[in-house]
Each structure stands twice: as C-alpha cells, then as structure tokens.
PDB file of C-alpha atoms in Angstrom:
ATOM      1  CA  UNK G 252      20.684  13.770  -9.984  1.00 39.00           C
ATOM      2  CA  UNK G 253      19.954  16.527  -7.967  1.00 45.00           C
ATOM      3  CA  UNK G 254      16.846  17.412  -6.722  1.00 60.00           C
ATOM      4  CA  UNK G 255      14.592  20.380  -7.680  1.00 75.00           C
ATOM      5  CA  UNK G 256      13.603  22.406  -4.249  1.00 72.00           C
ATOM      6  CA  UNK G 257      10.004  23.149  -3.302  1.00 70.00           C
ATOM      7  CA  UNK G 258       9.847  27.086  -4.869  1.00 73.00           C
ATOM      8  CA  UNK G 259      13.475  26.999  -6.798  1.00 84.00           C
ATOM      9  CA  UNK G 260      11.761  27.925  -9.849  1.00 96.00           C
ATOM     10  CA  UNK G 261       9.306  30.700  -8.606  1.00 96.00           C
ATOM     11  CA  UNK G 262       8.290  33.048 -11.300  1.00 96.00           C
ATOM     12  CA  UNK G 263       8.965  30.890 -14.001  1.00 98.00           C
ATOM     13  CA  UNK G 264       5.911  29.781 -16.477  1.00 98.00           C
ATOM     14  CA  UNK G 265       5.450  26.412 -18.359  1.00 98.00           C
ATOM     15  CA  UNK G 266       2.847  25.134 -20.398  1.00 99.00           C
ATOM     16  CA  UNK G 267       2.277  21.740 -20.163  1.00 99.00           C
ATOM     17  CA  UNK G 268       0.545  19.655 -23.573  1.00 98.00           C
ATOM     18  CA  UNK G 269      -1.796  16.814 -22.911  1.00 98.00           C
ATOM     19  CA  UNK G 270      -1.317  17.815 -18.991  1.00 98.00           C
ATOM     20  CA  UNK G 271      -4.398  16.733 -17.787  1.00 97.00           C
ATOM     21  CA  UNK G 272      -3.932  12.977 -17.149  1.00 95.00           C
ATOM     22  CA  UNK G 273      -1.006   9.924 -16.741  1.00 95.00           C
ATOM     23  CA  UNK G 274       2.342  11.828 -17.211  1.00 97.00           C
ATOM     24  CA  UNK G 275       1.580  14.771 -17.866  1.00 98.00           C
ATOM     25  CA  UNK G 276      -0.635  15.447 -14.828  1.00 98.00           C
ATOM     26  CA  UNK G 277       2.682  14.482 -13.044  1.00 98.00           C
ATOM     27  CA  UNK G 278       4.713  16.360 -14.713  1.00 98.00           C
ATOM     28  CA  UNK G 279       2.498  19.771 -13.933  1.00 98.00           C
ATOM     29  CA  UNK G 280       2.549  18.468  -9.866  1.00 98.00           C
ATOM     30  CA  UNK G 281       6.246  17.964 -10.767  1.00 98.00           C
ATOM     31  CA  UNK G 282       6.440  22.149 -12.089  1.00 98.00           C
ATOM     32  CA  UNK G 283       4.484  23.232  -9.719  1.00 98.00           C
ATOM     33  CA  UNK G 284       5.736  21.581  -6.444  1.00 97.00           C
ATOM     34  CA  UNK G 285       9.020  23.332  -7.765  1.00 97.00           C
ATOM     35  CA  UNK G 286       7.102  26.803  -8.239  1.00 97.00           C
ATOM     36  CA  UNK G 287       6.820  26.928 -11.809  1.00 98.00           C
ATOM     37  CA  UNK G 288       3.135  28.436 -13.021  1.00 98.00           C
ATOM     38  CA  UNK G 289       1.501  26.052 -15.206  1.00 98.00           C
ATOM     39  CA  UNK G 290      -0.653  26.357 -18.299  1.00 99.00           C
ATOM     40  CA  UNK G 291      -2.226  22.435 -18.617  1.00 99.00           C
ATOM     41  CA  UNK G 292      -3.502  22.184 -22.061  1.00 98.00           C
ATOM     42  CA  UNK G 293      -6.219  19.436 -22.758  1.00 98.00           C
ATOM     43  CA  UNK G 294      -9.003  18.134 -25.442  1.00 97.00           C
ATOM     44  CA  UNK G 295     -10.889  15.346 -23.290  1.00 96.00           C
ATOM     45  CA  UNK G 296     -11.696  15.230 -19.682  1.00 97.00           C
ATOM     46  CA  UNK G 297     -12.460  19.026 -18.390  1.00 98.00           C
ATOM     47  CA  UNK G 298     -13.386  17.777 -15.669  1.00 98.00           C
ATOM     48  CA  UNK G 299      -9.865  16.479 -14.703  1.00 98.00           C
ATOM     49  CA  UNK G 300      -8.324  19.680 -15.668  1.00 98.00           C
ATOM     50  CA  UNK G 301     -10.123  21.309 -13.164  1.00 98.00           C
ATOM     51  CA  UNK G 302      -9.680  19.009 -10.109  1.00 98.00           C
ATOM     52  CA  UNK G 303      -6.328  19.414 -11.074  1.00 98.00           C
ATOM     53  CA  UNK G 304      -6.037  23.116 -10.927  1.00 98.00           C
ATOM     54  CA  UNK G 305      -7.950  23.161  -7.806  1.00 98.00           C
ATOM     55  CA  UNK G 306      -5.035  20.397  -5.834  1.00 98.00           C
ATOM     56  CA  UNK G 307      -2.764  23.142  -7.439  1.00 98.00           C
ATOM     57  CA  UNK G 308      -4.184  26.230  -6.100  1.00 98.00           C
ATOM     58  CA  UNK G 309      -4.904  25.196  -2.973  1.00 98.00           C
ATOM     59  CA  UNK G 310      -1.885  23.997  -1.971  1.00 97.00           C
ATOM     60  CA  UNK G 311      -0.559  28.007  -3.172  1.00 97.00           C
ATOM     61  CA  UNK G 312       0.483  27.350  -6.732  1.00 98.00           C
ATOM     62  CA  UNK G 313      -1.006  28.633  -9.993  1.00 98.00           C
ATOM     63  CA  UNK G 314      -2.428  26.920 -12.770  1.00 98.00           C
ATOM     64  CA  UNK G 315      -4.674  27.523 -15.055  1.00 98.00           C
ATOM     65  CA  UNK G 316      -6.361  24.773 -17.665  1.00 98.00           C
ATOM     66  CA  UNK G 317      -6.827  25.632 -21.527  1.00 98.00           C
ATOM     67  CA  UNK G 318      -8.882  23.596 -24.337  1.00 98.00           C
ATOM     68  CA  UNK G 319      -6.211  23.554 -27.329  1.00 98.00           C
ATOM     69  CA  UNK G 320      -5.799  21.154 -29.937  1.00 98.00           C
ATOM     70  CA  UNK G 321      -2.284  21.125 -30.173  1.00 98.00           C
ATOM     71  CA  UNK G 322      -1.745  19.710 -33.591  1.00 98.00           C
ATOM     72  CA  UNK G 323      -2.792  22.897 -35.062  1.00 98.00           C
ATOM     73  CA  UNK G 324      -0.653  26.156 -34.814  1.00 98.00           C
ATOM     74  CA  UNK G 325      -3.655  27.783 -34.001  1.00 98.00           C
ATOM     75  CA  UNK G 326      -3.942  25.566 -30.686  1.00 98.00           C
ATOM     76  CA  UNK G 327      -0.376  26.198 -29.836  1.00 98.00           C
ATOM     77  CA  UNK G 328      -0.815  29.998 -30.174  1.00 98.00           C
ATOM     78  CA  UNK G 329      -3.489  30.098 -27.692  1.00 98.00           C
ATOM     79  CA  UNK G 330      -1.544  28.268 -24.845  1.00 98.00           C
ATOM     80  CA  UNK G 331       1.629  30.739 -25.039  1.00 98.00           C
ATOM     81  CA  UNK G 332      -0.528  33.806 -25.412  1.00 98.00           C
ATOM     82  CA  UNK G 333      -2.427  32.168 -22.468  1.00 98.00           C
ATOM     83  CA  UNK G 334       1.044  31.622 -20.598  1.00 98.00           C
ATOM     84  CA  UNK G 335       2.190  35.607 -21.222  1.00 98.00           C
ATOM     85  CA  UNK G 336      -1.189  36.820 -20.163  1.00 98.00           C
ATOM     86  CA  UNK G 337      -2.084  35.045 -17.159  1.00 98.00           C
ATOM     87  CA  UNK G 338       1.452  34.812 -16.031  1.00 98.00           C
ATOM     88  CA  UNK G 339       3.591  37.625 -17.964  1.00 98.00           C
ATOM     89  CA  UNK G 340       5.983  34.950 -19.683  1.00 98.00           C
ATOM     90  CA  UNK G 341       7.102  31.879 -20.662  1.00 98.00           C
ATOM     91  CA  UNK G 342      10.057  29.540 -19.693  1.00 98.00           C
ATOM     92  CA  UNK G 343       9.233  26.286 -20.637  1.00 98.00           C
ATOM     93  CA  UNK G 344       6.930  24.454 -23.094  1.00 99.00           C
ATOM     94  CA  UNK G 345       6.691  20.927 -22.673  1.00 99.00           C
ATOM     95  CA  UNK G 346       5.556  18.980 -25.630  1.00 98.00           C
ATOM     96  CA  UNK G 347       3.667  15.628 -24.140  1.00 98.00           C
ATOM     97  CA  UNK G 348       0.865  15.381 -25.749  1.00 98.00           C
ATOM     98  CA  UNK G 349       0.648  12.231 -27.876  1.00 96.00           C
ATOM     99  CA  UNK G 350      -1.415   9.131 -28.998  1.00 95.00           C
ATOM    100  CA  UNK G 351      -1.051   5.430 -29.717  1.00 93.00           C
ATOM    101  CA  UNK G 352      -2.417   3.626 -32.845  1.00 95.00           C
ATOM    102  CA  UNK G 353      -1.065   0.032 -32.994  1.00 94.00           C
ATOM    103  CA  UNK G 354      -0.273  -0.844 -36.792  1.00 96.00           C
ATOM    104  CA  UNK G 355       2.913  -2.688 -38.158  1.00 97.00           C
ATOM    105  CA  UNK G 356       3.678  -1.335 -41.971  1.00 98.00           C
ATOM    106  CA  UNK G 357       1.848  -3.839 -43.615  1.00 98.00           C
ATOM    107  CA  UNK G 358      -1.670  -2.233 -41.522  1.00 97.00           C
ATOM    108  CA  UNK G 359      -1.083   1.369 -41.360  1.00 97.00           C
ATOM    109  CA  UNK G 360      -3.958   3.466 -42.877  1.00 98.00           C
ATOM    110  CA  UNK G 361      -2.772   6.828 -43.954  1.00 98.00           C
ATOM    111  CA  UNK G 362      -5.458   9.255 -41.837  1.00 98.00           C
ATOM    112  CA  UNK G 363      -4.466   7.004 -38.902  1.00 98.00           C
ATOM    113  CA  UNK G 364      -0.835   7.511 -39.902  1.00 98.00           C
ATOM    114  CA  UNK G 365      -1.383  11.336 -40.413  1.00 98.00           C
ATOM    115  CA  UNK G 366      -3.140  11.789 -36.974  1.00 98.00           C
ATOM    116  CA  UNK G 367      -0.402  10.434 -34.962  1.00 98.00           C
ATOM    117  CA  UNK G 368       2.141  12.296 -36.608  1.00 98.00           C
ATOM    118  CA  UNK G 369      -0.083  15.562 -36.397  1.00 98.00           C
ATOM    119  CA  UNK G 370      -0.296  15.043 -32.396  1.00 98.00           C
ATOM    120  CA  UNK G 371       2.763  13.381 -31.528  1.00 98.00           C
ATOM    121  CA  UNK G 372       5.499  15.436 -33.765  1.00 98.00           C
ATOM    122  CA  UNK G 373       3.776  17.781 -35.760  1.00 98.00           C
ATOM    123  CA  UNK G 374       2.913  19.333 -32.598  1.00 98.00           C
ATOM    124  CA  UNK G 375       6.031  19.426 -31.151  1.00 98.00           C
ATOM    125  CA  UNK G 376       7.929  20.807 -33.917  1.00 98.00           C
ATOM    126  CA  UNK G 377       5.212  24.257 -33.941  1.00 98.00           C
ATOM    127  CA  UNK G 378       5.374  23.962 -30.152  1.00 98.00           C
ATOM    128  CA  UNK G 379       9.187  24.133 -30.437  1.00 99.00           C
ATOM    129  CA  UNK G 380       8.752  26.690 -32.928  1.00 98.00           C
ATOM    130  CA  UNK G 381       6.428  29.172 -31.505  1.00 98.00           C
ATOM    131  CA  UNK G 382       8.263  28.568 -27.628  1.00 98.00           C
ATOM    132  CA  UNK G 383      11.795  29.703 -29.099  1.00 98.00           C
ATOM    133  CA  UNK G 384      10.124  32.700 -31.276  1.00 98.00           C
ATOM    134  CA  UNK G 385       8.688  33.537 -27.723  1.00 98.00           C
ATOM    135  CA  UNK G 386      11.939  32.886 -25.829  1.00 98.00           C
ATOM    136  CA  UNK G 387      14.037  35.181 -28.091  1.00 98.00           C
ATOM    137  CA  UNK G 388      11.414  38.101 -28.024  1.00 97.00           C
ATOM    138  CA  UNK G 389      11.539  38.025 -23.988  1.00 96.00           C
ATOM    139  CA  UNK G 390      15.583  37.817 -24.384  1.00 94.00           C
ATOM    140  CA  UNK G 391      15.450  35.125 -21.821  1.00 86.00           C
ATOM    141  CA  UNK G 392      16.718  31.918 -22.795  1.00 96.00           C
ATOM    142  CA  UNK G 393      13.974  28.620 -22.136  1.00 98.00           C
ATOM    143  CA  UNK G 394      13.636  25.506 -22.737  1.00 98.00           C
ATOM    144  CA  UNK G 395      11.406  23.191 -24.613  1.00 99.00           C
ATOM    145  CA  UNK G 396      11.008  19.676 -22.985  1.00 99.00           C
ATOM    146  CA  UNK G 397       9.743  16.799 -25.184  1.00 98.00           C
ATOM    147  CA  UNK G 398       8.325  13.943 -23.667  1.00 98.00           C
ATOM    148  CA  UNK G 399       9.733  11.461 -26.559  1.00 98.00           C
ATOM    149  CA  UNK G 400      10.055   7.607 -25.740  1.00 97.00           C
ATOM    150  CA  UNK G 401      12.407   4.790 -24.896  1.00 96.00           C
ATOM    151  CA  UNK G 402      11.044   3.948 -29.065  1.00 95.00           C
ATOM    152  CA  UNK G 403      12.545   6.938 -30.133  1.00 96.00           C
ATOM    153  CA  UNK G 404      15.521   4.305 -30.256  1.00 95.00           C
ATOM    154  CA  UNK G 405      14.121   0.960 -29.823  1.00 92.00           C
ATOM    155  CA  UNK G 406      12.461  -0.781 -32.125  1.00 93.00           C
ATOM    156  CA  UNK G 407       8.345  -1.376 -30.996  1.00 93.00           C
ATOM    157  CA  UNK G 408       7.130  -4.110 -34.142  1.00 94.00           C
ATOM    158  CA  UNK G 409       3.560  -3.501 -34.959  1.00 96.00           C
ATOM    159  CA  UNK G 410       3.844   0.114 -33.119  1.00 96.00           C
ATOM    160  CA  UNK G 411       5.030   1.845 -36.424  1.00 97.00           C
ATOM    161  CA  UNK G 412       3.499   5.203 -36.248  1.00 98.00           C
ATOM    162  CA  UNK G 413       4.248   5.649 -33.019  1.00 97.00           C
ATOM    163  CA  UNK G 414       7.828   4.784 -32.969  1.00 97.00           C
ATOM    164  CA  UNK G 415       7.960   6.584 -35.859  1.00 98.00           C
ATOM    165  CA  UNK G 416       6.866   9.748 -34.426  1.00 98.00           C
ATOM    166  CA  UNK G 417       9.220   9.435 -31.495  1.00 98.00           C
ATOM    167  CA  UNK G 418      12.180   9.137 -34.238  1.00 98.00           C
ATOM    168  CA  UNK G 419      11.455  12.433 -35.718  1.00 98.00           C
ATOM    169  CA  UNK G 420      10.904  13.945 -31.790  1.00 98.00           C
ATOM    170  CA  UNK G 421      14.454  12.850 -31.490  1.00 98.00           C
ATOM    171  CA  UNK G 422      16.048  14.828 -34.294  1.00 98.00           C
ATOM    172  CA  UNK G 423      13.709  17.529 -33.878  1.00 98.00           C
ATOM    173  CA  UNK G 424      15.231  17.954 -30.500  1.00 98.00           C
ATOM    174  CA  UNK G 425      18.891  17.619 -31.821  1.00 98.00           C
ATOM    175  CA  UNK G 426      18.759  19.941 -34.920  1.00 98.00           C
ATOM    176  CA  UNK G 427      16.469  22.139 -32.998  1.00 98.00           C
ATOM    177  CA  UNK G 428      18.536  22.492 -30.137  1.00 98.00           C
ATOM    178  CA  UNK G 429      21.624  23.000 -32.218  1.00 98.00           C
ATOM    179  CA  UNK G 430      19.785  26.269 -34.244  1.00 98.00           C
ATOM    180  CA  UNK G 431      18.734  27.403 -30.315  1.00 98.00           C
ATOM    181  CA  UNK G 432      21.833  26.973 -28.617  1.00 98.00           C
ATOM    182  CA  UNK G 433      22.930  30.713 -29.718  1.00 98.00           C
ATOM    183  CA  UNK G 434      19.875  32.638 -28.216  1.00 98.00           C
ATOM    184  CA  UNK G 435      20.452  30.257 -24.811  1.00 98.00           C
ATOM    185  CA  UNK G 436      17.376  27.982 -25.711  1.00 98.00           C
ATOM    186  CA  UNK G 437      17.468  24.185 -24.440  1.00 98.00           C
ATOM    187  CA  UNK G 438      16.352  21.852 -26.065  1.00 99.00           C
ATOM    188  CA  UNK G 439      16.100  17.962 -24.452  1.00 98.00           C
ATOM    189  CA  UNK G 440      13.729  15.251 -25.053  1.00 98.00           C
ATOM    190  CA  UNK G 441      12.921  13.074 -21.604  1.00 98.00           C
ATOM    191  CA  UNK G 442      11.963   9.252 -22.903  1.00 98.00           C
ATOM    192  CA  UNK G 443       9.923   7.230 -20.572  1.00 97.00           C
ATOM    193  CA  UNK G 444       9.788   3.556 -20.405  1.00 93.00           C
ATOM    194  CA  UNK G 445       7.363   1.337 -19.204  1.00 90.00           C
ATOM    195  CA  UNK G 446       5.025   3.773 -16.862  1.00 91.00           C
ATOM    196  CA  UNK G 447       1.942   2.953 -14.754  1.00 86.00           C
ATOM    197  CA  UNK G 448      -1.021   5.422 -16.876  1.00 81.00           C
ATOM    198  CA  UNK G 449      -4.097   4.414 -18.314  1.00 76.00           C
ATOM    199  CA  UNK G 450      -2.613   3.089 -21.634  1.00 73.00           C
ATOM    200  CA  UNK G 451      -0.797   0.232 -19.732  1.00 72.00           C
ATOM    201  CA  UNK G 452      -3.382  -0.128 -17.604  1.00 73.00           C
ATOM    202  CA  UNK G 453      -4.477  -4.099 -19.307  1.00 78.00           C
ATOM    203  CA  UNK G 454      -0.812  -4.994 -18.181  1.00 74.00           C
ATOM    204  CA  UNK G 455      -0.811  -3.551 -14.881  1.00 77.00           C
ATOM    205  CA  UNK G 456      -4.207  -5.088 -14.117  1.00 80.00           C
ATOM    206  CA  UNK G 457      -3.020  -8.550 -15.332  1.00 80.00           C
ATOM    207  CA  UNK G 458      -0.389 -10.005 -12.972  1.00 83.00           C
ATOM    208  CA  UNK G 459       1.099 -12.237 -15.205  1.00 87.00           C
ATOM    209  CA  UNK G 460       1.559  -9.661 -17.352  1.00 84.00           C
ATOM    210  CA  UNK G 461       2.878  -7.071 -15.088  1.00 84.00           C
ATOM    211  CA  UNK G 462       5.283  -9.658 -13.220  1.00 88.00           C
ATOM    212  CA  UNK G 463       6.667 -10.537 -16.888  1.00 87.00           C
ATOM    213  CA  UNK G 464       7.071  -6.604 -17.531  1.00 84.00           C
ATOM    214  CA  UNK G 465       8.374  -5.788 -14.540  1.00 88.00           C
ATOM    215  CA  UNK G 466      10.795  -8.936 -14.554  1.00 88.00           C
ATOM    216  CA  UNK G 467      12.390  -7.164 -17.855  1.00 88.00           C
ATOM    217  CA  UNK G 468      13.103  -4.086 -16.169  1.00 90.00           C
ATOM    218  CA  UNK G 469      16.847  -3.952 -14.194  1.00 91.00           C
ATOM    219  CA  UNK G 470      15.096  -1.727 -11.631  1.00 92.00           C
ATOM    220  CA  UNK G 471      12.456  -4.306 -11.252  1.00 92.00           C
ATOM    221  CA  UNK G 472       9.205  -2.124 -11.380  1.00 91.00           C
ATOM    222  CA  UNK G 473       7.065  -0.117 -13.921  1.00 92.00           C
ATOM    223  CA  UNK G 474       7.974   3.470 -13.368  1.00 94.00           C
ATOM    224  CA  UNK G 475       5.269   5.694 -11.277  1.00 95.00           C
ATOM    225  CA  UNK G 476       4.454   8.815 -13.517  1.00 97.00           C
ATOM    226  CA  UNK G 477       5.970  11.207 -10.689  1.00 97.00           C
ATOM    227  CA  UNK G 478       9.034   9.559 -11.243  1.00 97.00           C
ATOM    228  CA  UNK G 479       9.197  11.206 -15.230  1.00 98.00           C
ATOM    229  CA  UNK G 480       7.869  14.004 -13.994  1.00 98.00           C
ATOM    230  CA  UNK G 481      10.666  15.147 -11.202  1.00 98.00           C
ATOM    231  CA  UNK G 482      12.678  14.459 -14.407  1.00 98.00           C
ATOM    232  CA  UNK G 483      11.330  17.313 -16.224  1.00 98.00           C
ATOM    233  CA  UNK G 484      11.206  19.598 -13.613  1.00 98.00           C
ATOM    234  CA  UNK G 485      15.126  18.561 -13.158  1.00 98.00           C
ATOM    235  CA  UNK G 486      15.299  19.961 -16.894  1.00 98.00           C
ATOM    236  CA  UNK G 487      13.698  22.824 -16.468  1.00 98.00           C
ATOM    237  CA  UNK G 488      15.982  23.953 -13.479  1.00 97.00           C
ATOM    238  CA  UNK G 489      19.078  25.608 -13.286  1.00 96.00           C
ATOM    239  CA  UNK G 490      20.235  21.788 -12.582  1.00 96.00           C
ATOM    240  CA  UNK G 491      20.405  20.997 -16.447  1.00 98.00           C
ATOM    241  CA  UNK G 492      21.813  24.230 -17.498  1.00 97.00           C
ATOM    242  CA  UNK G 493      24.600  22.708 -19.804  1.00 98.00           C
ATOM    243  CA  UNK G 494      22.546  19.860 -21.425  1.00 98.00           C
ATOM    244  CA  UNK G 495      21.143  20.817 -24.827  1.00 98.00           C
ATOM    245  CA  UNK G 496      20.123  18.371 -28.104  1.00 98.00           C
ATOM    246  CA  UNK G 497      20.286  15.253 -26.170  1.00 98.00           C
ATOM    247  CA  UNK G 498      17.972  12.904 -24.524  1.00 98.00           C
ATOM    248  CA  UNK G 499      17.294  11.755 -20.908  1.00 98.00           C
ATOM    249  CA  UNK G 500      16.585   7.917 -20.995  1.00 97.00           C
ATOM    250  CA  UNK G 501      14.014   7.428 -17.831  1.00 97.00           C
ATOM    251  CA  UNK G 502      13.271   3.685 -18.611  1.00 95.00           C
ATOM    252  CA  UNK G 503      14.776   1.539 -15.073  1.00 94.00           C
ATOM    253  CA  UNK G 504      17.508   0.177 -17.306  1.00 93.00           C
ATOM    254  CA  UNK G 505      14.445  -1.736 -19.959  1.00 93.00           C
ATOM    255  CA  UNK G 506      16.594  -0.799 -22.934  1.00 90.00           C
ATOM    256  CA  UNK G 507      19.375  -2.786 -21.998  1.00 89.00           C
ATOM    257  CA  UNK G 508      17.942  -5.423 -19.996  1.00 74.00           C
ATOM    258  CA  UNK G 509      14.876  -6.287 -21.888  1.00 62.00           C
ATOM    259  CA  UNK G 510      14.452  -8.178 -25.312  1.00 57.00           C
ATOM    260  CA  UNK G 511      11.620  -5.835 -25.921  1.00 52.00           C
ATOM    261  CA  UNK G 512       7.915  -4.813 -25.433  1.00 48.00           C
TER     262      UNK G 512
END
C-alpha cells in the first residue's frame, strides 16, 4: 500500500464522527499528518477534543472540535456547515462514530436495539447522504469513509446489534457507492479488527487474555489505532482513486485465522 505523504492532501477538509478518542482520534492525526483540515465531532469528553486540537495546531495543522449528536440529521448538518465555513469545503466525511451493547437475540431490548442502530448506521446513512448532496453542489467528487467492522461479515454471537449495524454499513456502502459513482463520489467502508482502544481495554489489561487474542491473529498482535487510521487517510488520497463500494479488511489476517471473538 502506498503511503500518504506529510501535506499530499493540503486543502482538502474532512470531518471526522466520534473523533475525539480510540480510532477516531487516530484517524484525525492520520488526516491531518497528511494535510487534510479536520472537523472532530464529539458528545463526551470536551476536554479531549481540545487537547487534541491543540497537538494539531501546534504542530501547523487545522482542526477544529464540534458537539454534534450524529444520529440526528440535525447533528450531521452542523458538522458540514461547520466544515464549509471554517474551511470553505468538504472532501471527506468519515462516519466512525459508533457504540457497543452486548445482547444475543434472545436479550435485545428494543430502545437498546434502536440506539445502536441510530449511532452506528442511522448515522452513517444521513452522513452519507448529506456528504454526497454537499459533494455534488461543490462539483468536486469526495468520499465518504465508514469505519464498519471485521462483523460486518463475521459472525460476533451475543453481539447482535452491533453486528447487525455493521451489516447494513456494508450495503449502505455498496448501494451507496454504486448511486455515487456517476458524480465521482467514493464510497468504501475500512473494517477494523481487534484494536488496542478503551473498549478492549479488560483484554489488553489481562495477559491471558491478550496472549489468547493476540495468538488468533496471523500478524500476531492487536492492531495500534494509527495503524486504521493511515488506512483511511490511504482512502482519502489520490492512492484509492479507483476503489468504490467495497471494503478494506484491516484485521492482521483474524478473519481467517481465528475461530472467532
């Protein structure tokens, strides 16, 4: 894969959901190392948002943090009219933001299942939505990069809503990005595996546990967020210009060497 160059993509814009923390804190370091100005939406944790634009700034990017509650169009409005304002346009909207509620079908509750599927995939399909009506006005191209999951394929028992969510992020991203592929809109879903962020952090803190994870993995170790996030900025870039409706698998090889999480 080749990589992205410090600056290639000056004068570009992304915004980044849920980019305050675990991957997608990585992937905005990711956008910005690369030159890309980045809009980091967040709900929790202000205080990390800001530390966060302050590394940026300092070391000459731009950045800017914005309280939106992307399962709401409302929310997803304010971070692209944020984006055009602060920074004149938009090239990229990266739908990451997402939560966990562990449930098999015999547990799930439906307000539990309705909130995951409000932040995990309702979100991306209006932050799909609104990024390509923004794309086509400018008369750009872009590209909308969903941060799906190695369960968008693989079966996670007793992780239904979740895995359910990622299912739906997977044909959002091929129908979607079949309807986009005339105006020059991307569309690509990048699926982590096993990554070292706070909601693996029991496993990574128990070695047992970690040595068995890890010893499922081909590549032998639980990714480091950075590693998804040069991944996306690899998307974003000229780099990926030809892949469309499709999904990057960034897992170490756990999908085919693992009998499952």
């Amino acid at each position: 894969m080749a990589n992205v160059d410090p600056r290639e993509l000056d004068g570009t814009c992304a915004v980044v959901t849920g980019g305050n923390g675990g991957i997608g804190a990585a992937i905005v370091r990711s956008l910005a190392h690369a030159g890309v100005a980045v809009v980091i939406d967040y709900v929790a944790r202000p205080e990390d948002t800001a530390d966060l634009v302050q590394e940026i700034t300092s070391a000459g990017g731009k950045a800017v943090g914005v309280d939106a509650d992307v399962s709401t169009v409302a929310g997803i409005d304010k971070l692209i009219h944020t984006a055009v304002d602060r920074f004149g346009r938009l090239d990229a909207f990266v739908n990451n933001a997402g939560i966990e509620k562990r449930h098999s079908i015999l547990e799930v509750e439906e307000d539990t299942f309705d909130e995951v599927m409000a932040v995990n995939l309702k979100s991306a399909v209006f932050g799909t939505k609104r990024a390509a009506q923004r794309f086509i006005e400018q008369g750009s191209g872009g590209v909308v990069i969903n941060i799906s999951s190695v369960h968008e394929d693989w079966p996670m028992p007793g992780n239904l809503s979740y895995c359910v969510s990622k299912g739906g992020m997977r044909m959002l991203t091929r129908t979607a990005g079949v309807e986009l592929g005339r105006h020059g809109i991307r569309v690509v879903n990048v699926a982590p595996g096993a990554v070292d962020t706070p909601i693996n952090e029991e496993t990574m803190k128990d070695d047992a546990l970690r040595q068995k994870l890890e010893g499922s993995i081909p590549l032998r170790h639980v990714a480091d967020p950075a590693e998804i996030g040069d991944v996306v900025a690899f998307v974003m870039s000229d780099n990926a210009r030809y892949m469309t409706a499709t999904t990057v698998f960034v897992d170490g090889g756990i999908m085919q060497g693992s009998a499952g999480l």
